[in-house]
N, C-alpha and C. Protein backbone atom coordinates (compact mmCIF):
# COMPACT_ATOMS: atom_id res chain seq x y z
N MET A 1 -7.76 17.95 -18.09
CA MET A 1 -8.06 19.31 -18.47
C MET A 1 -7.07 20.21 -17.73
N ILE A 2 -6.32 20.98 -18.48
CA ILE A 2 -5.38 21.92 -17.89
C ILE A 2 -5.99 23.31 -17.97
N ILE A 3 -6.12 23.94 -16.82
CA ILE A 3 -6.69 25.28 -16.72
C ILE A 3 -5.55 26.28 -16.76
N ALA A 4 -5.54 27.14 -17.75
CA ALA A 4 -4.47 28.12 -17.90
C ALA A 4 -4.99 29.54 -17.71
N VAL A 5 -6.07 29.69 -16.96
CA VAL A 5 -6.70 30.99 -16.73
C VAL A 5 -6.68 31.26 -15.23
N GLN A 6 -6.30 32.46 -14.88
CA GLN A 6 -6.27 32.84 -13.46
C GLN A 6 -7.59 33.44 -13.03
N PRO A 7 -7.92 33.38 -11.77
CA PRO A 7 -7.19 32.73 -10.67
C PRO A 7 -7.34 31.21 -10.75
N PHE A 8 -6.21 30.52 -10.69
CA PHE A 8 -6.19 29.07 -10.89
C PHE A 8 -7.12 28.32 -9.94
N GLU A 9 -7.09 28.72 -8.67
CA GLU A 9 -7.86 27.99 -7.66
C GLU A 9 -9.36 28.09 -7.95
N VAL A 10 -9.82 29.26 -8.29
CA VAL A 10 -11.23 29.49 -8.58
C VAL A 10 -11.64 28.79 -9.88
N MET A 11 -10.81 28.94 -10.91
CA MET A 11 -11.17 28.38 -12.22
C MET A 11 -11.16 26.85 -12.23
N THR A 12 -10.22 26.22 -11.52
CA THR A 12 -10.23 24.76 -11.48
C THR A 12 -11.45 24.26 -10.71
N GLN A 13 -11.78 24.95 -9.63
CA GLN A 13 -12.97 24.55 -8.86
C GLN A 13 -14.24 24.73 -9.69
N LEU A 14 -14.31 25.82 -10.43
CA LEU A 14 -15.46 26.09 -11.29
C LEU A 14 -15.60 25.03 -12.37
N CYS A 15 -14.49 24.67 -13.00
CA CYS A 15 -14.53 23.63 -14.04
C CYS A 15 -14.92 22.28 -13.47
N ALA A 16 -14.39 21.95 -12.30
CA ALA A 16 -14.74 20.67 -11.68
C ALA A 16 -16.22 20.61 -11.33
N ALA A 17 -16.76 21.71 -10.86
CA ALA A 17 -18.17 21.75 -10.45
C ALA A 17 -19.12 21.69 -11.65
N ASN A 18 -18.64 22.13 -12.82
CA ASN A 18 -19.52 22.23 -13.99
C ASN A 18 -19.15 21.29 -15.12
N SER A 19 -18.39 20.25 -14.82
CA SER A 19 -18.06 19.29 -15.88
C SER A 19 -18.23 17.88 -15.35
N MET A 20 -18.21 16.95 -16.25
CA MET A 20 -18.33 15.53 -15.89
C MET A 20 -16.95 14.89 -15.74
N ILE A 21 -15.91 15.70 -15.84
CA ILE A 21 -14.54 15.18 -15.76
C ILE A 21 -14.18 14.96 -14.30
N PRO A 22 -13.59 13.81 -13.97
CA PRO A 22 -13.17 13.58 -12.58
C PRO A 22 -12.16 14.65 -12.14
N SER A 23 -12.23 15.06 -10.89
CA SER A 23 -11.40 16.19 -10.43
C SER A 23 -9.91 15.91 -10.51
N TYR A 24 -9.49 14.63 -10.46
CA TYR A 24 -8.06 14.33 -10.58
C TYR A 24 -7.52 14.58 -11.99
N ARG A 25 -8.44 14.83 -12.93
CA ARG A 25 -8.01 15.13 -14.30
C ARG A 25 -8.11 16.62 -14.60
N ILE A 26 -8.43 17.43 -13.60
CA ILE A 26 -8.52 18.88 -13.77
C ILE A 26 -7.41 19.52 -12.94
N ILE A 27 -6.44 20.12 -13.62
CA ILE A 27 -5.30 20.71 -12.93
C ILE A 27 -4.96 22.07 -13.54
N ALA A 28 -4.20 22.84 -12.79
CA ALA A 28 -3.70 24.13 -13.28
C ALA A 28 -2.26 24.27 -12.82
N PRO A 29 -1.48 25.12 -13.50
CA PRO A 29 -0.07 25.30 -13.12
C PRO A 29 0.15 25.74 -11.68
N GLY A 30 -0.84 26.40 -11.10
CA GLY A 30 -0.76 26.76 -9.68
C GLY A 30 0.53 27.43 -9.28
N THR A 31 1.23 26.84 -8.31
CA THR A 31 2.46 27.46 -7.81
C THR A 31 3.71 26.95 -8.52
N MET A 32 3.57 26.34 -9.68
CA MET A 32 4.76 25.97 -10.46
C MET A 32 5.60 27.20 -10.76
N ILE A 33 4.94 28.28 -11.12
CA ILE A 33 5.64 29.53 -11.46
C ILE A 33 6.27 30.12 -10.20
N ASP A 34 5.51 30.17 -9.11
CA ASP A 34 6.02 30.69 -7.84
C ASP A 34 7.25 29.88 -7.40
N SER A 35 7.15 28.55 -7.53
CA SER A 35 8.25 27.68 -7.12
C SER A 35 9.49 27.90 -7.97
N ALA A 36 9.30 28.13 -9.27
CA ALA A 36 10.44 28.42 -10.15
C ALA A 36 11.11 29.73 -9.76
N HIS A 37 10.31 30.76 -9.47
CA HIS A 37 10.88 32.03 -9.00
C HIS A 37 11.61 31.82 -7.67
N PHE A 38 11.03 31.03 -6.79
CA PHE A 38 11.61 30.73 -5.48
C PHE A 38 13.00 30.10 -5.64
N ARG A 39 13.09 29.07 -6.49
CA ARG A 39 14.39 28.40 -6.71
C ARG A 39 15.39 29.35 -7.34
N LEU A 40 14.94 30.19 -8.25
CA LEU A 40 15.84 31.15 -8.89
C LEU A 40 16.38 32.15 -7.87
N LEU A 41 15.53 32.64 -6.99
CA LEU A 41 15.97 33.59 -5.97
C LEU A 41 16.92 32.92 -4.97
N ILE A 42 16.67 31.67 -4.64
CA ILE A 42 17.59 30.93 -3.76
C ILE A 42 18.94 30.80 -4.45
N SER A 43 18.92 30.47 -5.74
CA SER A 43 20.18 30.31 -6.48
C SER A 43 20.95 31.63 -6.54
N GLU A 44 20.24 32.74 -6.69
CA GLU A 44 20.90 34.04 -6.71
C GLU A 44 21.51 34.36 -5.34
N LYS A 45 20.79 34.04 -4.28
CA LYS A 45 21.27 34.31 -2.92
C LYS A 45 22.53 33.50 -2.61
N LEU A 46 22.55 32.24 -3.07
CA LEU A 46 23.66 31.35 -2.77
C LEU A 46 24.73 31.32 -3.85
N ASP A 47 24.45 31.96 -4.99
CA ASP A 47 25.35 31.95 -6.15
C ASP A 47 25.64 30.52 -6.61
N ILE A 48 24.56 29.76 -6.75
CA ILE A 48 24.62 28.37 -7.20
C ILE A 48 23.55 28.19 -8.28
N SER A 49 23.84 27.39 -9.27
CA SER A 49 22.89 27.15 -10.36
C SER A 49 21.54 26.66 -9.83
N PRO A 50 20.44 27.18 -10.40
CA PRO A 50 19.11 26.69 -9.99
C PRO A 50 18.92 25.19 -10.24
N ALA A 51 19.69 24.62 -11.16
CA ALA A 51 19.58 23.19 -11.45
C ALA A 51 20.00 22.34 -10.24
N SER A 52 20.77 22.92 -9.33
CA SER A 52 21.24 22.20 -8.14
C SER A 52 20.34 22.42 -6.93
N ILE A 53 19.23 23.12 -7.12
CA ILE A 53 18.37 23.52 -6.01
C ILE A 53 16.97 22.95 -6.17
N THR A 54 16.42 22.43 -5.08
CA THR A 54 15.00 22.09 -5.04
C THR A 54 14.36 22.99 -3.99
N GLY A 55 13.10 23.21 -4.14
CA GLY A 55 12.34 24.04 -3.19
C GLY A 55 11.00 24.36 -3.80
N ILE A 56 9.96 24.33 -2.98
CA ILE A 56 8.62 24.56 -3.52
C ILE A 56 7.84 25.54 -2.68
N MET A 57 6.82 26.06 -3.33
CA MET A 57 5.82 26.89 -2.66
C MET A 57 4.48 26.21 -2.89
N ILE A 58 3.64 26.22 -1.87
CA ILE A 58 2.32 25.60 -1.97
C ILE A 58 1.25 26.65 -1.72
N GLY A 59 -0.01 26.26 -1.83
CA GLY A 59 -1.11 27.19 -1.57
C GLY A 59 -1.71 27.71 -2.85
N GLY A 60 -1.79 29.02 -2.97
CA GLY A 60 -2.35 29.65 -4.15
C GLY A 60 -1.29 30.41 -4.92
N HIS A 61 -1.50 30.55 -6.20
CA HIS A 61 -0.57 31.32 -7.02
C HIS A 61 -0.66 32.79 -6.61
N GLY A 62 0.48 33.43 -6.46
CA GLY A 62 0.50 34.85 -6.09
C GLY A 62 0.60 35.02 -4.59
N HIS A 63 -0.14 35.96 -4.05
CA HIS A 63 0.02 36.33 -2.64
C HIS A 63 -0.54 35.32 -1.65
N ASN A 64 -1.19 34.27 -2.11
CA ASN A 64 -1.67 33.22 -1.22
C ASN A 64 -0.74 32.01 -1.21
N ASN A 65 0.54 32.24 -1.55
CA ASN A 65 1.48 31.12 -1.58
C ASN A 65 2.25 31.02 -0.27
N LEU A 66 2.87 29.88 -0.07
CA LEU A 66 3.62 29.62 1.16
C LEU A 66 4.90 28.88 0.81
N PRO A 67 6.06 29.45 1.15
CA PRO A 67 7.31 28.72 0.90
C PRO A 67 7.47 27.60 1.92
N LEU A 68 7.86 26.43 1.46
CA LEU A 68 8.16 25.33 2.38
C LEU A 68 9.67 25.29 2.56
N TRP A 69 10.11 25.90 3.63
CA TRP A 69 11.55 26.01 3.89
C TRP A 69 12.18 24.64 4.04
N ASN A 70 11.42 23.67 4.56
CA ASN A 70 11.98 22.33 4.73
C ASN A 70 12.08 21.56 3.41
N SER A 71 11.60 22.14 2.31
CA SER A 71 11.72 21.48 1.00
C SER A 71 12.99 21.89 0.26
N ILE A 72 13.72 22.87 0.79
CA ILE A 72 14.89 23.38 0.07
C ILE A 72 16.08 22.46 0.26
N THR A 73 16.61 22.00 -0.87
CA THR A 73 17.88 21.28 -0.85
C THR A 73 18.82 21.95 -1.83
N VAL A 74 20.09 21.93 -1.49
CA VAL A 74 21.14 22.44 -2.37
C VAL A 74 22.14 21.30 -2.54
N GLY A 75 22.21 20.77 -3.74
CA GLY A 75 23.08 19.63 -3.99
C GLY A 75 22.72 18.44 -3.12
N GLY A 76 21.44 18.28 -2.81
CA GLY A 76 20.97 17.15 -2.02
C GLY A 76 21.03 17.38 -0.51
N ILE A 77 21.58 18.49 -0.07
CA ILE A 77 21.68 18.79 1.37
C ILE A 77 20.53 19.71 1.75
N HIS A 78 19.78 19.32 2.77
CA HIS A 78 18.68 20.16 3.25
C HIS A 78 19.24 21.43 3.87
N LEU A 79 18.79 22.56 3.37
CA LEU A 79 19.29 23.84 3.85
C LEU A 79 18.98 24.06 5.33
N LEU A 80 17.84 23.55 5.79
CA LEU A 80 17.49 23.70 7.21
C LEU A 80 18.45 22.96 8.13
N SER A 81 19.12 21.93 7.62
CA SER A 81 20.10 21.23 8.46
C SER A 81 21.34 22.09 8.67
N GLU A 82 21.56 23.04 7.79
CA GLU A 82 22.70 23.95 7.90
C GLU A 82 22.35 25.22 8.65
N ASN A 83 21.08 25.63 8.58
CA ASN A 83 20.64 26.86 9.23
C ASN A 83 19.18 26.67 9.65
N THR A 84 18.96 26.34 10.90
CA THR A 84 17.61 26.01 11.37
C THR A 84 16.70 27.22 11.52
N SER A 85 17.25 28.42 11.40
CA SER A 85 16.41 29.62 11.57
C SER A 85 15.84 30.15 10.26
N ILE A 86 16.14 29.47 9.15
CA ILE A 86 15.67 29.94 7.84
C ILE A 86 14.15 30.09 7.84
N GLY A 87 13.70 31.26 7.42
CA GLY A 87 12.27 31.54 7.30
C GLY A 87 11.58 31.90 8.61
N THR A 88 12.31 31.91 9.71
CA THR A 88 11.71 32.24 11.01
C THR A 88 11.96 33.71 11.35
N SER A 89 11.37 34.16 12.44
CA SER A 89 11.59 35.54 12.88
C SER A 89 13.01 35.73 13.43
N HIS A 90 13.72 34.64 13.70
CA HIS A 90 15.10 34.71 14.21
C HIS A 90 16.13 34.60 13.10
N ASP A 91 15.69 34.65 11.88
CA ASP A 91 16.53 34.46 10.70
C ASP A 91 17.37 35.71 10.44
N LYS A 92 18.66 35.63 10.75
CA LYS A 92 19.56 36.78 10.58
C LYS A 92 19.95 37.01 9.12
N GLU A 93 19.74 36.00 8.28
CA GLU A 93 20.10 36.11 6.86
C GLU A 93 18.93 36.57 6.00
N ASN A 94 17.80 36.88 6.63
CA ASN A 94 16.61 37.40 5.93
C ASN A 94 16.10 36.49 4.82
N TRP A 95 16.08 35.19 5.05
CA TRP A 95 15.54 34.27 4.07
C TRP A 95 14.05 34.52 3.83
N HIS A 96 13.36 34.97 4.87
CA HIS A 96 11.92 35.25 4.72
C HIS A 96 11.65 36.31 3.66
N GLN A 97 12.66 37.14 3.37
CA GLN A 97 12.52 38.17 2.33
C GLN A 97 12.32 37.53 0.95
N LEU A 98 12.83 36.30 0.77
CA LEU A 98 12.65 35.62 -0.52
C LEU A 98 11.18 35.45 -0.86
N HIS A 99 10.37 35.18 0.16
CA HIS A 99 8.93 35.01 -0.07
C HIS A 99 8.35 36.30 -0.66
N ARG A 100 8.67 37.42 -0.06
CA ARG A 100 8.19 38.70 -0.59
C ARG A 100 8.74 38.95 -1.99
N ASN A 101 10.00 38.58 -2.19
CA ASN A 101 10.63 38.80 -3.50
C ASN A 101 10.00 37.95 -4.60
N VAL A 102 9.54 36.75 -4.27
CA VAL A 102 8.84 35.91 -5.26
C VAL A 102 7.61 36.65 -5.76
N ASN A 103 6.82 37.15 -4.82
CA ASN A 103 5.59 37.86 -5.20
C ASN A 103 5.91 39.16 -5.94
N GLN A 104 6.96 39.85 -5.52
CA GLN A 104 7.36 41.09 -6.19
C GLN A 104 7.83 40.81 -7.61
N ARG A 105 8.57 39.72 -7.78
CA ARG A 105 9.08 39.36 -9.11
C ARG A 105 7.92 39.11 -10.07
N GLN A 106 6.86 38.46 -9.59
CA GLN A 106 5.70 38.21 -10.44
C GLN A 106 5.02 39.52 -10.80
N GLU A 107 4.93 40.43 -9.85
CA GLU A 107 4.34 41.74 -10.13
C GLU A 107 5.20 42.50 -11.14
N ASP A 108 6.52 42.38 -11.02
CA ASP A 108 7.43 43.04 -11.97
C ASP A 108 7.26 42.50 -13.38
N VAL A 109 7.08 41.18 -13.50
CA VAL A 109 6.86 40.57 -14.82
C VAL A 109 5.60 41.16 -15.45
N ILE A 110 4.55 41.28 -14.66
CA ILE A 110 3.29 41.83 -15.17
C ILE A 110 3.47 43.29 -15.57
N LYS A 111 4.21 44.06 -14.78
CA LYS A 111 4.45 45.47 -15.11
C LYS A 111 5.23 45.61 -16.42
N ILE A 112 6.24 44.76 -16.59
CA ILE A 112 7.10 44.85 -17.77
C ILE A 112 6.40 44.31 -19.01
N LYS A 113 5.79 43.12 -18.89
CA LYS A 113 5.21 42.45 -20.05
C LYS A 113 3.71 42.65 -20.18
N GLY A 114 3.09 43.14 -19.11
CA GLY A 114 1.65 43.37 -19.15
C GLY A 114 0.82 42.15 -18.79
N THR A 115 1.48 40.99 -18.66
CA THR A 115 0.76 39.75 -18.38
C THR A 115 1.74 38.67 -17.94
N GLU A 116 1.21 37.62 -17.36
CA GLU A 116 2.01 36.43 -17.03
C GLU A 116 1.74 35.30 -18.02
N VAL A 117 1.14 35.63 -19.13
CA VAL A 117 0.69 34.60 -20.07
C VAL A 117 1.83 33.69 -20.54
N TRP A 118 3.04 34.25 -20.70
CA TRP A 118 4.14 33.42 -21.18
C TRP A 118 4.55 32.38 -20.15
N SER A 119 4.67 32.79 -18.90
CA SER A 119 5.06 31.83 -17.86
C SER A 119 3.95 30.80 -17.63
N ILE A 120 2.71 31.23 -17.69
CA ILE A 120 1.59 30.29 -17.55
C ILE A 120 1.60 29.29 -18.71
N SER A 121 1.87 29.78 -19.92
CA SER A 121 1.93 28.90 -21.10
C SER A 121 3.06 27.90 -20.98
N MET A 122 4.22 28.35 -20.51
CA MET A 122 5.36 27.44 -20.35
C MET A 122 5.06 26.35 -19.32
N ALA A 123 4.49 26.75 -18.19
CA ALA A 123 4.15 25.78 -17.15
C ALA A 123 3.08 24.80 -17.67
N SER A 124 2.09 25.32 -18.38
CA SER A 124 1.03 24.47 -18.93
C SER A 124 1.58 23.49 -19.95
N SER A 125 2.51 23.95 -20.79
CA SER A 125 3.09 23.04 -21.79
C SER A 125 3.92 21.95 -21.12
N GLU A 126 4.55 22.27 -20.00
CA GLU A 126 5.28 21.26 -19.24
C GLU A 126 4.31 20.19 -18.71
N LEU A 127 3.14 20.63 -18.26
CA LEU A 127 2.13 19.68 -17.79
C LEU A 127 1.60 18.82 -18.94
N VAL A 128 1.37 19.44 -20.10
CA VAL A 128 0.90 18.69 -21.27
C VAL A 128 1.91 17.60 -21.62
N GLU A 129 3.19 17.95 -21.61
CA GLU A 129 4.23 16.96 -21.92
C GLU A 129 4.23 15.82 -20.89
N CYS A 130 4.07 16.15 -19.63
CA CYS A 130 4.00 15.12 -18.57
C CYS A 130 2.86 14.15 -18.83
N ILE A 131 1.73 14.69 -19.23
CA ILE A 131 0.55 13.86 -19.47
C ILE A 131 0.73 13.01 -20.74
N LEU A 132 1.13 13.65 -21.83
CA LEU A 132 1.27 12.93 -23.10
C LEU A 132 2.35 11.86 -23.06
N ARG A 133 3.43 12.12 -22.35
CA ARG A 133 4.54 11.17 -22.28
C ARG A 133 4.52 10.31 -21.01
N ASN A 134 3.45 10.45 -20.23
CA ASN A 134 3.31 9.70 -18.97
C ASN A 134 4.60 9.78 -18.15
N LYS A 135 5.09 11.01 -17.94
CA LYS A 135 6.40 11.21 -17.31
C LYS A 135 6.41 10.96 -15.80
N ARG A 136 5.26 11.05 -15.16
CA ARG A 136 5.17 10.82 -13.71
C ARG A 136 6.12 11.74 -12.95
N GLU A 137 6.14 13.00 -13.34
CA GLU A 137 6.94 14.01 -12.65
C GLU A 137 6.12 14.64 -11.53
N ILE A 138 6.82 15.15 -10.53
CA ILE A 138 6.15 15.84 -9.43
C ILE A 138 6.20 17.34 -9.70
N HIS A 139 5.02 17.96 -9.68
CA HIS A 139 4.89 19.41 -9.86
C HIS A 139 3.92 19.95 -8.81
N THR A 140 4.12 21.21 -8.44
CA THR A 140 3.17 21.86 -7.52
C THR A 140 2.06 22.46 -8.37
N VAL A 141 0.96 21.75 -8.44
CA VAL A 141 -0.15 22.14 -9.31
C VAL A 141 -1.42 22.35 -8.48
N THR A 142 -2.33 23.12 -9.05
CA THR A 142 -3.63 23.32 -8.41
C THR A 142 -4.48 22.09 -8.64
N VAL A 143 -4.85 21.43 -7.55
CA VAL A 143 -5.62 20.19 -7.58
C VAL A 143 -6.64 20.21 -6.45
N ASN A 144 -7.56 19.27 -6.50
CA ASN A 144 -8.54 19.12 -5.43
C ASN A 144 -7.84 18.49 -4.22
N ILE A 145 -7.82 19.20 -3.09
CA ILE A 145 -7.13 18.68 -1.91
C ILE A 145 -8.11 18.11 -0.87
N LYS A 146 -9.32 17.81 -1.32
CA LYS A 146 -10.30 17.19 -0.41
C LYS A 146 -9.68 15.94 0.22
N ASP A 147 -9.90 15.77 1.51
CA ASP A 147 -9.37 14.65 2.29
C ASP A 147 -7.86 14.73 2.54
N HIS A 148 -7.27 15.88 2.30
CA HIS A 148 -5.87 16.14 2.63
C HIS A 148 -5.81 17.40 3.48
N TYR A 149 -4.87 17.45 4.38
CA TYR A 149 -4.65 18.62 5.25
C TYR A 149 -5.92 19.02 6.01
N GLY A 150 -6.76 18.05 6.32
CA GLY A 150 -7.96 18.32 7.09
C GLY A 150 -9.11 18.93 6.30
N VAL A 151 -8.98 19.03 4.99
CA VAL A 151 -10.03 19.61 4.14
C VAL A 151 -11.08 18.54 3.85
N LYS A 152 -12.33 18.84 4.14
CA LYS A 152 -13.42 17.86 3.99
C LYS A 152 -14.30 18.10 2.76
N THR A 153 -14.11 19.23 2.09
CA THR A 153 -14.92 19.55 0.91
C THR A 153 -14.01 19.76 -0.29
N ASP A 154 -14.61 19.87 -1.48
CA ASP A 154 -13.82 20.15 -2.67
C ASP A 154 -13.16 21.52 -2.53
N LEU A 155 -11.84 21.54 -2.61
CA LEU A 155 -11.08 22.78 -2.51
C LEU A 155 -9.83 22.62 -3.35
N PHE A 156 -9.56 23.58 -4.20
CA PHE A 156 -8.43 23.48 -5.11
C PHE A 156 -7.32 24.42 -4.68
N LEU A 157 -6.16 23.84 -4.39
CA LEU A 157 -4.95 24.57 -4.02
C LEU A 157 -3.75 23.84 -4.62
N SER A 158 -2.61 24.50 -4.62
CA SER A 158 -1.40 23.88 -5.16
C SER A 158 -0.64 23.13 -4.08
N ILE A 159 -0.44 21.86 -4.36
CA ILE A 159 0.44 21.02 -3.57
C ILE A 159 1.19 20.13 -4.56
N PRO A 160 2.27 19.49 -4.13
CA PRO A 160 2.97 18.60 -5.06
C PRO A 160 2.10 17.40 -5.43
N ALA A 161 2.16 17.06 -6.71
CA ALA A 161 1.39 15.93 -7.21
C ALA A 161 2.17 15.24 -8.31
N ILE A 162 1.98 13.94 -8.42
CA ILE A 162 2.59 13.19 -9.52
C ILE A 162 1.66 13.31 -10.72
N ILE A 163 2.20 13.82 -11.82
CA ILE A 163 1.42 14.03 -13.04
C ILE A 163 1.75 12.92 -14.03
N SER A 164 0.71 12.22 -14.48
CA SER A 164 0.88 11.11 -15.41
C SER A 164 -0.15 11.22 -16.53
N GLN A 165 -0.28 10.17 -17.32
CA GLN A 165 -1.21 10.18 -18.44
C GLN A 165 -2.66 10.34 -17.99
N ASN A 166 -2.95 10.07 -16.73
CA ASN A 166 -4.31 10.21 -16.22
C ASN A 166 -4.55 11.53 -15.51
N GLY A 167 -3.58 12.42 -15.56
CA GLY A 167 -3.67 13.67 -14.82
C GLY A 167 -2.92 13.52 -13.52
N VAL A 168 -3.60 13.73 -12.39
CA VAL A 168 -2.96 13.56 -11.09
C VAL A 168 -3.08 12.10 -10.68
N SER A 169 -1.94 11.43 -10.56
CA SER A 169 -2.00 10.03 -10.13
C SER A 169 -1.80 9.89 -8.63
N HIS A 170 -1.19 10.89 -8.00
CA HIS A 170 -0.98 10.82 -6.55
C HIS A 170 -0.67 12.21 -6.01
N LEU A 171 -1.28 12.55 -4.88
CA LEU A 171 -0.96 13.80 -4.19
C LEU A 171 0.12 13.53 -3.16
N ILE A 172 1.09 14.42 -3.09
CA ILE A 172 2.17 14.28 -2.11
C ILE A 172 1.80 15.14 -0.90
N THR A 173 1.62 14.52 0.23
CA THR A 173 1.29 15.26 1.44
C THR A 173 2.59 15.75 2.06
N MET A 174 2.71 17.06 2.15
CA MET A 174 3.93 17.67 2.68
C MET A 174 3.88 17.73 4.20
N ASN A 175 5.05 17.62 4.80
CA ASN A 175 5.18 17.74 6.24
C ASN A 175 5.17 19.22 6.61
N LEU A 176 4.13 19.64 7.26
CA LEU A 176 4.03 21.03 7.71
C LEU A 176 4.40 21.09 9.20
N ALA A 177 5.45 20.36 9.57
CA ALA A 177 5.84 20.23 10.98
C ALA A 177 6.10 21.57 11.64
N ASN A 178 6.61 22.51 10.87
CA ASN A 178 6.83 23.85 11.40
C ASN A 178 5.46 24.45 11.73
N HIS A 179 5.24 24.79 12.99
CA HIS A 179 3.94 25.31 13.44
C HIS A 179 3.51 26.53 12.63
N GLN A 180 4.49 27.37 12.28
CA GLN A 180 4.19 28.57 11.48
C GLN A 180 3.64 28.18 10.12
N ASN A 181 4.26 27.19 9.45
CA ASN A 181 3.77 26.72 8.15
C ASN A 181 2.35 26.18 8.26
N GLU A 182 2.10 25.41 9.31
CA GLU A 182 0.78 24.82 9.51
C GLU A 182 -0.28 25.91 9.66
N ASN A 183 0.01 26.92 10.46
CA ASN A 183 -0.93 28.02 10.66
C ASN A 183 -1.13 28.83 9.39
N GLU A 184 -0.03 29.11 8.67
CA GLU A 184 -0.13 29.89 7.44
C GLU A 184 -0.92 29.13 6.38
N PHE A 185 -0.70 27.81 6.27
CA PHE A 185 -1.43 27.02 5.28
C PHE A 185 -2.92 26.98 5.63
N ALA A 186 -3.23 26.85 6.92
CA ALA A 186 -4.63 26.88 7.36
C ALA A 186 -5.27 28.22 7.01
N SER A 187 -4.51 29.29 7.13
CA SER A 187 -5.00 30.62 6.77
C SER A 187 -5.26 30.73 5.27
N ILE A 188 -4.36 30.16 4.47
CA ILE A 188 -4.53 30.16 3.01
C ILE A 188 -5.79 29.37 2.64
N ILE A 189 -5.98 28.22 3.26
CA ILE A 189 -7.18 27.41 3.00
C ILE A 189 -8.42 28.23 3.32
N GLN A 190 -8.41 28.91 4.45
CA GLN A 190 -9.55 29.73 4.85
C GLN A 190 -9.80 30.86 3.85
N ASN A 191 -8.73 31.51 3.37
CA ASN A 191 -8.88 32.59 2.37
C ASN A 191 -9.50 32.08 1.08
N ILE A 192 -9.08 30.91 0.63
CA ILE A 192 -9.59 30.35 -0.62
C ILE A 192 -11.05 29.91 -0.45
N GLU A 193 -11.38 29.35 0.71
CA GLU A 193 -12.75 28.88 0.95
C GLU A 193 -13.76 30.02 0.96
N THR A 194 -13.33 31.22 1.34
CA THR A 194 -14.29 32.34 1.44
C THR A 194 -14.39 33.14 0.18
């Protein structure tokens, strides 16, 4: 079941609680859109095609998202290996501004078009294709993260997951080694739980 109604975290949890469908088969686009904006902004900053860039945002869609600076690669090279201050308070290149710009870009889309329905539809159709063709692609989708990241109850947030014909076949546990990321993700979990 693909949930294409916002807020993704609330709606996936609601559907899981009120259906007989196993939670690994209930997903939403989550931060797929945020991650796409993130990669596009990185590509604009570096003047390199987005096709050569990887990078994800986890957490909740919109203002509850978190950029994983250690996930950014450009042509296979980890950006943090070139600049260890990226995303920190010591970042002289203002990479942390990209996070604000991702959220601002989404707000701008809503102001211009009145809705995010097109981007949600595109992300959802990508998930449908993954499921129908058993593509086993990794996407940052809203899924049940119970038993991951210290979560002991049903809680739906976006993390990377392998999407196959059965829905979520595997959750990818990200390294939140950066203490700031760990604290911010814990804060996002707390915001969603309340």
